[in-house]
Amino acid sequence: MRLVIASGKGGTGKTLVATSLALVAAERATGSDALPALLDADVEAPNVALFVRAEVSETVAVERLVPVVNAALCTHCGRCAEVCQFNAIAALPTQTLVFAELCHGCGSCALQCPAGAITEEPQPMGRVTLGQAAGLRLGEGELQVGEAMATPVIRALKHEAQRRGWDGEALTIIDAPPGTACPVIEALRGADAALLVTEPTPFGLHDLRMAVEVARDVLGLPVGVAINRDDGGDGSVAAYCAQEGLPVLLRLPLEREIAAAYSDGQPLVTALPRYRPTFEAALDALLALAEEAQP
Amino acid sequence: MKIAVSSTAPGAEAQVSPIFGRCNCFVVVDTETQAVASLANPALGASGGAGIQSAQYIVQQGVQAVISGNVGPNAMQVLNAAGVDVYAATGGTVAEVVAALQAGQLEALTGPSVAKDFGKGGPMGGMGGGRGMGGGMGRGRGL
Ligand code: SF4
Ligand code: SF4
């Protein structure tokens, strides 16, 4: 079973929700074969490890292919720069420059070079770290600074976890990157249900709508909503959920203690055990939502 | 000498543009013949790599020097590789900045004067977007 915690924008409390759900799941798991996994797919700024400390057991490099021009073969015809949709190549009269950070690895330039001067060579773009904490398997994807494309690192993270059988019978919780672009779609793909974290503000509502569009409308996933910093003020998020038939599975109040635990790097259910039943109920509801939708 | 000026509009009386990769127009002035050619920037609508594409385009015009308000790192690298000199001009018309260059009054740029994507506005025209990267990426941790 794979559950993804996502939100339309950063800073809504996605990691807070994901870590506490995973810890609650870990407490329940029995027998080491059924260890739940928590994957940090927010690869541009992974931070799950700040809350759940783990023993690293493996690090896997993630590479991508970038074109390399053999200056001895290049005839400076300019074809490569012409075919590149991303302006990643400058073909100058006596030199051909490749800007690797703009390259999307489509391979067109190598394919089209009439002189066979371009080869594609692997270049590191990030890494996947795998480890274990008390009762929990942990995976983290990290995009190297300066790299623009998060999606391949997220794909690698999911793949490495799957390859090790983390998925199988046990529960996997994925902390998705914020937003609604390609990296989020990659994190959501293959999920059994998504929990969308938002705030009861006009901005929160706007971002929630966009996240619902991606998770429910585009990917067809069962979707639940978590309302964080719920001060009972703006009811528009709750009204929207009611109107769309989206179940609100978790509500966390606007509380100083919650913020303090978070900034201390403490998972909420560890710092404030009184929230444990809240997360247990949310996890059950999310699992039920996912199961209902199973064929 | 052929000089390309990044400009806000065509013609020698147009203002020099503060940006390079996404300027509206390049005005190429041939100081020997006094010929003035206004070229639309082919990279204006590019989603990325505008500086690279426009710099390559300018190199193809066979210019020896570029005058612009600012030049980003990628464009600078292309212009440097092609041996094109780059000069900064904060204001004035194309004709004025070309005259200033000939009089030796412009500062030569050797490195980029602005960060990447400086002249790249979002669909709303703003320069915002993204989110903070705070939170400390300490490495002294288990995972
Ligand atoms: S297509 Fe090949 S030969 Fe032509 S400029 Fe590019 S690398 Fe050189
Ligand atoms: S692989 Fe594709 S994106 Fe990369 S430089 Fe070549 S044509 Fe451009």
Tab-separated table of C-alpha atoms and ligand atoms in Angstrom:
chain	number	residue	atom	x	y	z
A	1	MET	CA	0.000	0.000	0.000
A	2	ARG	CA	1.432	3.336	-0.991
A	3	LEU	CA	0.199	6.628	0.471
A	4	VAL	CA	1.465	9.996	-0.719
A	5	ILE	CA	1.395	13.164	1.375
A	6	ALA	CA	1.328	16.174	-0.932
A	7	SER	CA	0.387	19.823	-1.015
A	8	GLY	CA	-0.035	22.520	-3.623
A	9	LYS	CA	2.657	24.647	-2.055
A	10	GLY	CA	5.562	24.410	0.364
A	11	GLY	CA	5.365	25.118	4.069
A	12	THR	CA	1.891	23.706	4.736
A	13	GLY	CA	3.106	20.971	7.067
A	14	LYS	CA	3.525	18.081	4.655
A	15	THR	CA	6.607	16.715	6.371
A	16	LEU	CA	5.039	17.162	9.794
A	17	VAL	CA	2.075	15.033	8.700
A	18	ALA	CA	4.151	12.439	6.824
A	19	THR	CA	6.605	11.809	9.675
A	20	SER	CA	3.909	11.436	12.326
A	21	LEU	CA	1.812	9.142	10.131
A	22	ALA	CA	4.865	6.990	9.468
A	23	LEU	CA	5.786	6.791	13.154
A	24	VAL	CA	2.262	5.789	14.071
A	25	ALA	CA	2.394	3.121	11.365
A	26	ALA	CA	5.772	1.919	12.673
A	27	GLU	CA	4.426	1.485	16.187
A	28	ARG	CA	1.697	-0.725	14.863
A	29	ALA	CA	3.833	-2.896	12.616
A	30	THR	CA	4.613	-6.363	13.884
A	31	GLY	CA	7.438	-8.557	12.627
A	32	SER	CA	10.424	-7.106	10.806
A	33	ASP	CA	9.173	-8.230	7.381
A	34	ALA	CA	6.334	-5.763	7.581
A	35	LEU	CA	8.342	-2.607	8.394
A	36	PRO	CA	6.654	0.429	6.920
A	37	ALA	CA	8.750	2.774	4.802
A	38	LEU	CA	8.912	6.546	4.698
A	39	LEU	CA	10.314	8.047	1.497
A	40	ASP	CA	11.346	11.687	1.348
A	41	ALA	CA	10.664	12.679	-2.252
A	42	ASP	CA	11.032	16.393	-1.605
A	43	VAL	CA	14.414	16.038	-3.294
A	44	GLU	CA	15.196	19.754	-3.598
A	45	ALA	CA	15.057	20.177	0.161
A	46	PRO	CA	14.763	16.779	1.853
A	47	ASN	CA	14.168	17.224	5.564
A	48	VAL	CA	12.500	14.075	6.881
A	49	ALA	CA	15.900	12.958	8.208
A	50	LEU	CA	15.957	15.972	10.494
A	51	PHE	CA	12.954	14.521	12.304
A	52	VAL	CA	13.521	10.798	12.068
A	53	ARG	CA	17.146	9.866	12.587
A	54	ALA	CA	18.255	6.760	10.798
A	55	GLU	CA	21.221	4.505	10.279
A	56	VAL	CA	22.299	4.840	6.662
A	57	SER	CA	22.834	1.481	5.057
A	58	GLU	CA	23.249	2.398	1.413
A	59	THR	CA	23.783	5.334	-0.904
A	60	VAL	CA	23.006	5.059	-4.605
A	61	ALA	CA	24.169	7.683	-7.105
A	62	VAL	CA	21.609	8.997	-9.582
A	63	GLU	CA	23.067	9.921	-12.946
A	64	ARG	CA	21.806	11.451	-16.126
A	65	LEU	CA	23.204	11.472	-19.644
A	66	VAL	CA	24.594	14.710	-21.026
A	67	PRO	CA	26.104	15.261	-24.462
A	68	VAL	CA	29.856	15.658	-24.798
A	69	VAL	CA	31.237	17.120	-28.024
A	70	ASN	CA	34.413	15.670	-29.491
A	71	ALA	CA	36.133	18.833	-30.745
A	72	ALA	CA	38.308	16.830	-33.150
A	73	LEU	CA	35.233	15.560	-35.029
A	74	CYS	CA	32.981	18.639	-34.809
A	75	THR	CA	32.544	20.482	-38.103
A	76	HIS	CA	30.710	23.417	-36.469
A	77	CYS	CA	27.660	22.893	-38.622
A	78	GLY	CA	25.333	24.135	-35.868
A	79	ARG	CA	22.817	21.320	-36.216
A	80	CYS	CA	22.953	20.333	-32.543
A	81	ALA	CA	22.117	23.843	-31.326
A	82	GLU	CA	19.305	24.014	-33.864
A	83	VAL	CA	17.606	20.808	-32.715
A	84	CYS	CA	17.986	21.462	-28.993
A	85	GLN	CA	14.590	22.602	-27.686
A	86	PHE	CA	16.176	23.797	-24.461
A	87	ASN	CA	18.916	26.075	-25.835
A	88	ALA	CA	21.461	23.966	-24.002
A	89	ILE	CA	24.015	24.144	-26.818
A	90	ALA	CA	25.789	27.146	-28.320
A	91	ALA	CA	27.365	26.313	-31.679
A	92	LEU	CA	30.000	28.956	-32.320
A	93	PRO	CA	32.240	29.279	-35.375
A	94	THR	CA	35.167	27.521	-33.708
A	95	GLN	CA	33.649	25.925	-30.616
A	96	THR	CA	30.550	24.060	-29.506
A	97	LEU	CA	29.533	24.639	-25.892
A	98	VAL	CA	27.162	22.376	-23.952
A	99	PHE	CA	25.355	23.826	-20.928
A	100	ALA	CA	24.703	20.651	-18.991
A	101	GLU	CA	22.410	22.322	-16.452
A	102	LEU	CA	19.919	23.164	-19.209
A	103	CYS	CA	20.095	19.778	-20.942
A	104	HIS	CA	17.011	17.583	-20.555
A	105	GLY	CA	18.793	14.524	-21.896
A	106	CYS	CA	16.500	14.031	-24.882
A	107	GLY	CA	19.359	12.724	-27.016
A	108	SER	CA	18.356	14.655	-30.160
A	109	CYS	CA	21.694	16.397	-30.582
A	110	ALA	CA	23.701	13.157	-30.560
A	111	LEU	CA	21.203	11.587	-32.939
A	112	GLN	CA	21.275	14.493	-35.383
A	113	CYS	CA	24.987	15.337	-35.403
A	114	PRO	CA	26.124	14.566	-38.957
A	115	ALA	CA	29.741	14.180	-37.866
A	116	GLY	CA	29.050	11.730	-35.053
A	117	ALA	CA	30.873	14.125	-32.760
A	118	ILE	CA	28.460	13.854	-29.830
A	119	THR	CA	28.443	11.071	-27.271
A	120	GLU	CA	26.202	10.948	-24.209
A	121	GLU	CA	27.991	10.451	-20.941
A	122	PRO	CA	26.657	9.922	-17.424
A	123	GLN	CA	26.949	12.800	-15.006
A	124	PRO	CA	25.915	12.669	-11.351
A	125	MET	CA	22.720	14.609	-10.590
A	126	GLY	CA	21.776	13.416	-7.128
A	127	ARG	CA	21.588	10.448	-4.841
A	128	VAL	CA	19.279	8.134	-3.021
A	129	THR	CA	20.054	7.268	0.595
A	130	LEU	CA	18.480	4.249	2.246
A	131	GLY	CA	18.490	3.393	5.906
A	132	GLN	CA	16.541	2.288	8.904
A	133	ALA	CA	15.274	3.881	12.089
A	134	ALA	CA	13.325	2.362	14.947
A	135	GLY	CA	10.614	0.312	13.290
A	136	LEU	CA	10.799	2.256	10.064
A	137	ARG	CA	12.613	2.084	6.753
A	138	LEU	CA	13.759	5.418	5.458
A	139	GLY	CA	14.635	6.540	1.976
A	140	GLU	CA	15.672	9.980	0.855
A	141	GLY	CA	16.222	11.419	-2.578
A	142	GLU	CA	18.491	14.397	-2.907
A	143	LEU	CA	18.968	16.552	-5.962
A	144	GLN	CA	22.457	17.953	-6.351
A	145	VAL	CA	22.669	21.740	-6.056
A	146	GLY	CA	22.506	23.307	-9.499
A	147	GLU	CA	20.557	20.436	-11.024
A	148	ALA	CA	17.163	21.457	-12.351
A	149	MET	CA	15.258	18.220	-12.793
A	150	ALA	CA	13.885	16.582	-9.696
A	151	THR	CA	11.780	13.932	-11.426
A	152	PRO	CA	14.546	11.401	-12.221
A	153	VAL	CA	15.757	11.443	-8.610
A	154	ILE	CA	12.220	10.789	-7.346
A	155	ARG	CA	11.832	7.978	-9.837
A	156	ALA	CA	15.155	6.502	-8.671
A	157	LEU	CA	14.081	6.749	-5.028
A	158	LYS	CA	10.849	4.855	-5.699
A	159	HIS	CA	12.673	2.337	-7.844
A	160	GLU	CA	15.386	1.614	-5.261
A	161	ALA	CA	12.787	1.155	-2.519
A	162	GLN	CA	10.748	-1.142	-4.726
A	163	ARG	CA	13.784	-3.153	-5.776
A	164	ARG	CA	14.453	-3.931	-2.125
A	165	GLY	CA	10.906	-5.115	-1.615
A	166	TRP	CA	9.979	-2.257	0.705
A	167	ASP	CA	6.696	-1.883	-1.082
A	168	GLY	CA	5.397	-5.433	-1.019
A	169	GLU	CA	2.981	-6.066	1.829
A	170	ALA	CA	4.126	-3.201	3.987
A	171	LEU	CA	2.970	0.368	3.963
A	172	THR	CA	4.956	3.042	2.150
A	173	ILE	CA	4.416	6.717	2.927
A	174	ILE	CA	5.867	9.242	0.511
A	175	ASP	CA	6.536	12.862	1.429
A	176	ALA	CA	6.017	14.515	-1.969
A	177	PRO	CA	7.670	17.702	-3.194
A	178	PRO	CA	5.444	20.793	-3.006
A	179	GLY	CA	3.573	22.187	-5.983
A	180	THR	CA	1.706	20.528	-8.828
A	181	ALA	CA	4.409	20.133	-11.502
A	182	CYS	CA	6.166	17.040	-12.898
A	183	PRO	CA	8.045	16.069	-9.701
A	184	VAL	CA	4.765	15.890	-7.765
A	185	ILE	CA	3.157	13.814	-10.467
A	186	GLU	CA	6.097	11.422	-10.319
A	187	ALA	CA	5.725	11.157	-6.537
A	188	LEU	CA	1.973	10.516	-6.846
A	189	ARG	CA	2.164	8.030	-9.679
A	190	GLY	CA	1.368	4.506	-8.516
A	191	ALA	CA	-0.053	5.666	-5.185
A	192	ASP	CA	-3.106	4.017	-3.663
A	193	ALA	CA	-4.290	7.246	-2.047
A	194	ALA	CA	-3.138	10.812	-1.515
A	195	LEU	CA	-3.470	13.040	1.522
A	196	LEU	CA	-3.381	16.709	0.514
A	197	VAL	CA	-2.192	19.041	3.244
A	198	THR	CA	-3.473	22.603	3.265
A	199	GLU	CA	-4.257	25.592	5.443
A	200	PRO	CA	-7.629	27.305	6.000
A	201	THR	CA	-6.693	30.448	4.078
A	202	PRO	CA	-7.571	31.719	0.585
A	203	PHE	CA	-4.062	30.760	-0.575
A	204	GLY	CA	-4.432	27.341	0.984
A	205	LEU	CA	-7.724	26.861	-0.854
A	206	HIS	CA	-6.216	27.919	-4.158
A	207	ASP	CA	-3.305	25.497	-3.801
A	208	LEU	CA	-5.589	22.715	-2.608
A	209	ARG	CA	-7.761	23.080	-5.710
A	210	MET	CA	-4.689	22.705	-7.891
A	211	ALA	CA	-3.472	19.686	-5.954
A	212	VAL	CA	-6.917	18.062	-6.206
A	213	GLU	CA	-6.893	18.657	-9.938
A	214	VAL	CA	-3.627	16.746	-10.266
A	215	ALA	CA	-4.160	13.939	-7.743
A	216	ARG	CA	-7.852	13.225	-8.256
A	217	ASP	CA	-8.739	14.548	-11.690
A	218	VAL	CA	-5.580	13.782	-13.658
A	219	LEU	CA	-4.247	10.721	-11.841
A	220	GLY	CA	-7.595	9.383	-10.599
A	221	LEU	CA	-6.407	8.773	-7.036
A	222	PRO	CA	-8.621	8.596	-3.960
A	223	VAL	CA	-7.938	11.850	-2.155
A	224	GLY	CA	-8.297	12.985	1.451
A	225	VAL	CA	-7.510	16.383	2.927
A	226	ALA	CA	-5.524	17.427	6.001
A	227	ILE	CA	-6.127	20.931	7.343
A	228	ASN	CA	-3.140	22.273	9.231
A	229	ARG	CA	-3.061	25.376	11.446
A	230	ASP	CA	-6.813	25.137	11.705
A	231	ASP	CA	-7.876	28.149	13.751
A	232	GLY	CA	-11.519	27.732	12.821
A	233	GLY	CA	-11.340	31.017	10.956
A	234	ASP	CA	-11.725	30.801	7.211
A	235	GLY	CA	-14.273	28.089	6.476
A	236	SER	CA	-13.794	28.167	2.720
A	237	VAL	CA	-11.478	25.138	2.660
A	238	ALA	CA	-13.957	23.032	4.641
A	239	ALA	CA	-16.790	24.265	2.428
A	240	TYR	CA	-14.855	23.388	-0.708
A	241	CYS	CA	-14.106	19.890	0.633
A	242	ALA	CA	-17.790	19.340	1.469
A	243	GLN	CA	-18.873	20.539	-1.947
A	244	GLU	CA	-16.335	18.335	-3.740
A	245	GLY	CA	-17.026	15.336	-1.513
A	246	LEU	CA	-13.428	15.295	-0.267
A	247	PRO	CA	-13.125	13.770	3.207
A	248	VAL	CA	-11.173	15.840	5.742
A	249	LEU	CA	-9.102	13.127	7.445
A	250	LEU	CA	-6.919	15.219	9.711
A	251	ARG	CA	-7.160	18.590	11.428
A	252	LEU	CA	-4.316	20.113	13.380
A	253	PRO	CA	-4.947	23.283	15.359
A	254	LEU	CA	-2.914	26.449	15.140
A	255	GLU	CA	-0.844	25.847	18.244
A	256	ARG	CA	2.390	27.271	19.445
A	257	GLU	CA	3.530	23.924	20.861
A	258	ILE	CA	3.190	22.239	17.462
A	259	ALA	CA	5.334	24.865	15.802
A	260	ALA	CA	7.889	24.645	18.612
A	261	ALA	CA	8.196	20.859	18.271
A	262	TYR	CA	8.620	21.217	14.529
A	263	SER	CA	11.342	23.813	14.768
A	264	ASP	CA	13.078	21.604	17.351
A	265	GLY	CA	13.224	18.822	14.784
A	266	GLN	CA	10.839	16.647	16.768
A	267	PRO	CA	8.087	14.602	15.134
A	268	LEU	CA	4.749	15.791	16.433
A	269	VAL	CA	3.609	12.432	17.852
A	270	THR	CA	6.905	12.137	19.759
A	271	ALA	CA	6.863	15.657	21.168
A	272	LEU	CA	3.128	15.776	21.876
A	273	PRO	CA	1.836	12.200	22.342
A	274	ARG	CA	-1.685	13.508	22.834
A	275	TYR	CA	-1.850	13.841	19.054
A	276	ARG	CA	-1.180	10.159	18.544
A	277	PRO	CA	-4.874	9.150	18.389
A	278	THR	CA	-5.477	11.922	15.843
A	279	PHE	CA	-2.839	10.474	13.542
A	280	GLU	CA	-3.939	6.898	14.154
A	281	ALA	CA	-7.450	7.832	13.098
A	282	ALA	CA	-6.150	9.708	10.057
A	283	LEU	CA	-4.000	6.752	9.011
A	284	ASP	CA	-6.943	4.361	9.354
A	285	ALA	CA	-9.175	6.662	7.358
A	286	LEU	CA	-6.588	7.056	4.610
A	287	LEU	CA	-6.027	3.297	4.429
A	288	ALA	CA	-9.773	2.751	4.260
A	289	LEU	CA	-10.027	5.288	1.468
A	290	ALA	CA	-7.296	3.477	-0.461
A	291	GLU	CA	-8.838	0.070	0.135
A	292	GLU	CA	-12.283	1.179	-0.973
A	293	ALA	CA	-10.835	2.138	-4.318
A	294	GLN	CA	-8.996	-1.159	-4.834
A	295	PRO	CA	-10.412	-3.164	-7.717
B	1	MET	CA	33.993	47.352	-36.035
B	2	LYS	CA	30.529	45.804	-35.655
B	3	ILE	CA	28.870	46.421	-32.295
B	4	ALA	CA	25.635	44.828	-31.068
B	5	VAL	CA	23.607	46.807	-28.528
B	6	SER	CA	20.820	45.128	-26.546
B	7	SER	CA	17.950	47.572	-26.878
B	8	THR	CA	14.337	48.143	-25.945
B	9	ALA	CA	13.249	48.878	-29.534
B	10	PRO	CA	14.649	49.020	-33.109
B	11	GLY	CA	16.787	51.886	-34.363
B	12	ALA	CA	19.775	53.931	-33.240
B	13	GLU	CA	17.598	56.189	-31.082
B	14	ALA	CA	16.227	53.317	-28.975
B	15	GLN	CA	17.314	52.990	-25.346
B	16	VAL	CA	19.941	50.452	-24.342
B	17	SER	CA	18.266	47.527	-22.570
B	18	PRO	CA	19.194	46.626	-19.000
B	19	ILE	CA	19.015	42.941	-19.931
B	20	PHE	CA	20.671	40.847	-22.629
B	21	GLY	CA	19.142	37.401	-23.156
B	22	ARG	CA	15.562	38.641	-23.143
B	23	CYS	CA	15.969	42.121	-24.565
B	24	ASN	CA	13.440	43.052	-27.242
B	25	CYS	CA	15.905	43.831	-29.928
B	26	PHE	CA	19.552	43.966	-30.943
B	27	VAL	CA	20.763	46.981	-32.881
B	28	VAL	CA	23.962	46.220	-34.768
B	29	VAL	CA	26.043	49.274	-35.672
B	30	ASP	CA	28.935	49.078	-38.128
B	31	THR	CA	31.246	51.897	-37.082
B	32	GLU	CA	33.033	51.928	-40.459
B	33	THR	CA	30.019	52.179	-42.743
B	34	GLN	CA	27.650	53.692	-40.144
B	35	ALA	CA	25.136	51.028	-41.201
B	36	VAL	CA	22.491	50.276	-38.546
B	37	ALA	CA	20.599	46.974	-38.547
B	38	SER	CA	17.837	46.182	-36.045
B	39	LEU	CA	17.334	42.494	-35.310
B	40	ALA	CA	14.528	40.939	-33.322
B	41	ASN	CA	15.839	38.800	-30.479
B	42	PRO	CA	15.101	35.184	-31.492
B	43	ALA	CA	15.309	34.062	-27.859
B	44	LEU	CA	12.700	36.453	-26.502
B	45	GLY	CA	10.082	33.739	-26.073
B	46	ALA	CA	12.454	30.956	-24.993
B	47	SER	CA	11.430	29.213	-21.782
B	48	GLY	CA	15.052	28.636	-20.856
B	49	GLY	CA	18.523	29.240	-22.215
B	50	ALA	CA	17.601	32.646	-23.680
B	51	GLY	CA	21.037	34.060	-22.915
B	52	ILE	CA	22.759	31.181	-24.717
B	53	GLN	CA	20.565	31.406	-27.777
B	54	SER	CA	20.745	35.172	-28.094
B	55	ALA	CA	24.523	35.181	-27.527
B	56	GLN	CA	24.972	32.547	-30.225
B	57	TYR	CA	22.789	34.610	-32.551
B	58	ILE	CA	24.861	37.725	-31.892
B	59	VAL	CA	28.101	35.801	-32.508
B	60	GLN	CA	26.652	34.646	-35.850
B	61	GLN	CA	26.206	38.305	-36.833
B	62	GLY	CA	29.987	38.621	-36.768
B	63	VAL	CA	30.126	41.392	-34.157
B	64	GLN	CA	33.297	42.203	-32.233
B	65	ALA	CA	31.631	43.867	-29.252
B	66	VAL	CA	28.380	43.804	-27.282
B	67	ILE	CA	26.938	46.632	-25.191
B	68	SER	CA	24.218	45.818	-22.662
B	69	GLY	CA	22.987	46.957	-19.275
B	70	ASN	CA	23.792	43.538	-17.846
B	71	VAL	CA	24.866	40.137	-19.112
B	72	GLY	CA	24.148	36.842	-17.358
B	73	PRO	CA	26.649	34.030	-16.790
B	74	ASN	CA	25.657	31.712	-19.649
B	75	ALA	CA	25.549	34.468	-22.266
B	76	MET	CA	28.855	35.755	-20.937
B	77	GLN	CA	30.438	32.344	-21.345
B	78	VAL	CA	29.281	32.113	-24.963
B	79	LEU	CA	30.458	35.646	-25.812
B	80	ASN	CA	33.811	35.043	-24.102
B	81	ALA	CA	34.296	31.750	-25.922
B	82	ALA	CA	33.633	33.493	-29.224
B	83	GLY	CA	36.057	36.307	-28.378
B	84	VAL	CA	33.370	39.008	-28.347
B	85	ASP	CA	34.133	41.915	-25.987
B	86	VAL	CA	31.331	42.873	-23.622
B	87	TYR	CA	30.710	46.381	-22.269
B	88	ALA	CA	28.237	47.643	-19.686
B	89	ALA	CA	26.068	50.723	-20.250
B	90	THR	CA	23.475	51.732	-17.695
B	91	GLY	CA	21.508	54.102	-19.895
B	92	GLY	CA	21.376	56.150	-23.084
B	93	THR	CA	20.405	55.539	-26.675
B	94	VAL	CA	22.096	53.050	-28.985
B	95	ALA	CA	23.895	55.889	-30.784
B	96	GLU	CA	25.066	57.398	-27.493
B	97	VAL	CA	26.443	54.177	-26.018
B	98	VAL	CA	28.236	53.309	-29.279
B	99	ALA	CA	29.841	56.774	-29.233
B	100	ALA	CA	30.753	56.263	-25.569
B	101	LEU	CA	32.392	52.941	-26.390
B	102	GLN	CA	34.427	54.522	-29.172
B	103	ALA	CA	35.482	57.264	-26.786
B	104	GLY	CA	36.686	54.591	-24.367
B	105	GLN	CA	34.134	55.541	-21.723
B	106	LEU	CA	32.460	52.160	-21.191
B	107	GLU	CA	33.509	49.602	-18.640
B	108	ALA	CA	34.514	46.233	-20.069
B	109	LEU	CA	32.796	43.269	-18.390
B	110	THR	CA	34.862	40.174	-17.831
B	111	GLY	CA	32.395	38.258	-15.689
B	112	PRO	CA	28.590	38.111	-15.568
B	113	SER	CA	27.019	41.236	-14.095
B	114	VAL	CA	23.785	39.538	-13.012
B	115	ALA	CA	22.752	36.105	-11.857
B	116	LYS	CA	21.011	33.592	-14.073
B	117	ASP	CA	17.383	34.280	-15.026
B	118	PHE	CA	17.736	37.944	-14.047
B	119	GLY	CA	15.579	39.157	-16.924
B	120	LYS	CA	13.179	36.260	-16.830
B	121	GLY	CA	9.757	37.303	-15.615
B	122	GLY	CA	7.110	34.748	-14.799
B	123	PRO	CA	3.766	34.754	-16.602
B	124	MET	CA	2.665	37.409	-14.118
B	125	GLY	CA	5.706	39.506	-14.926
B	126	GLY	CA	7.070	39.095	-11.442
B	127	MET	CA	10.434	37.789	-10.378
B	128	GLY	CA	9.161	35.851	-7.382
B	129	GLY	CA	8.249	32.215	-7.173
B	130	GLY	CA	10.059	29.362	-5.577
B	131	ARG	CA	10.306	28.875	-1.867
B	132	GLY	CA	12.854	29.211	0.826
B	133	MET	CA	15.522	26.591	1.272
B	134	GLY	CA	16.000	27.147	4.970
B	135	GLY	CA	15.975	24.446	7.545
B	136	GLY	CA	19.690	23.719	7.611
B	137	MET	CA	20.985	20.916	5.463
B	138	GLY	CA	23.290	19.569	8.145
B	139	ARG	CA	25.241	16.479	7.211
B	140	GLY	CA	26.011	15.322	10.703
B	141	ARG	CA	22.998	13.089	10.815
B	142	GLY	CA	22.015	9.506	10.363
B	143	LEU	CA	20.458	9.701	6.935
C	1	SF4	S1	25.945	18.894	-34.872
C	1	SF4	FE1	27.886	17.857	-34.484
C	1	SF4	S2	29.267	18.672	-36.020
C	1	SF4	FE2	27.517	20.053	-35.985
C	1	SF4	S3	28.116	21.658	-34.525
C	1	SF4	FE3	27.014	20.105	-33.346
C	1	SF4	S4	28.634	18.746	-32.593
C	1	SF4	FE4	29.533	19.940	-34.223
C	2	SF4	S1	20.327	15.937	-25.219
C	2	SF4	FE1	18.550	17.127	-25.932
C	2	SF4	S2	18.331	18.697	-24.350
C	2	SF4	FE2	20.386	17.873	-24.093
C	2	SF4	S3	21.662	19.218	-25.307
C	2	SF4	FE3	21.091	17.489	-26.630
C	2	SF4	S4	19.280	18.213	-27.720
C	2	SF4	FE4	19.577	19.590	-25.974
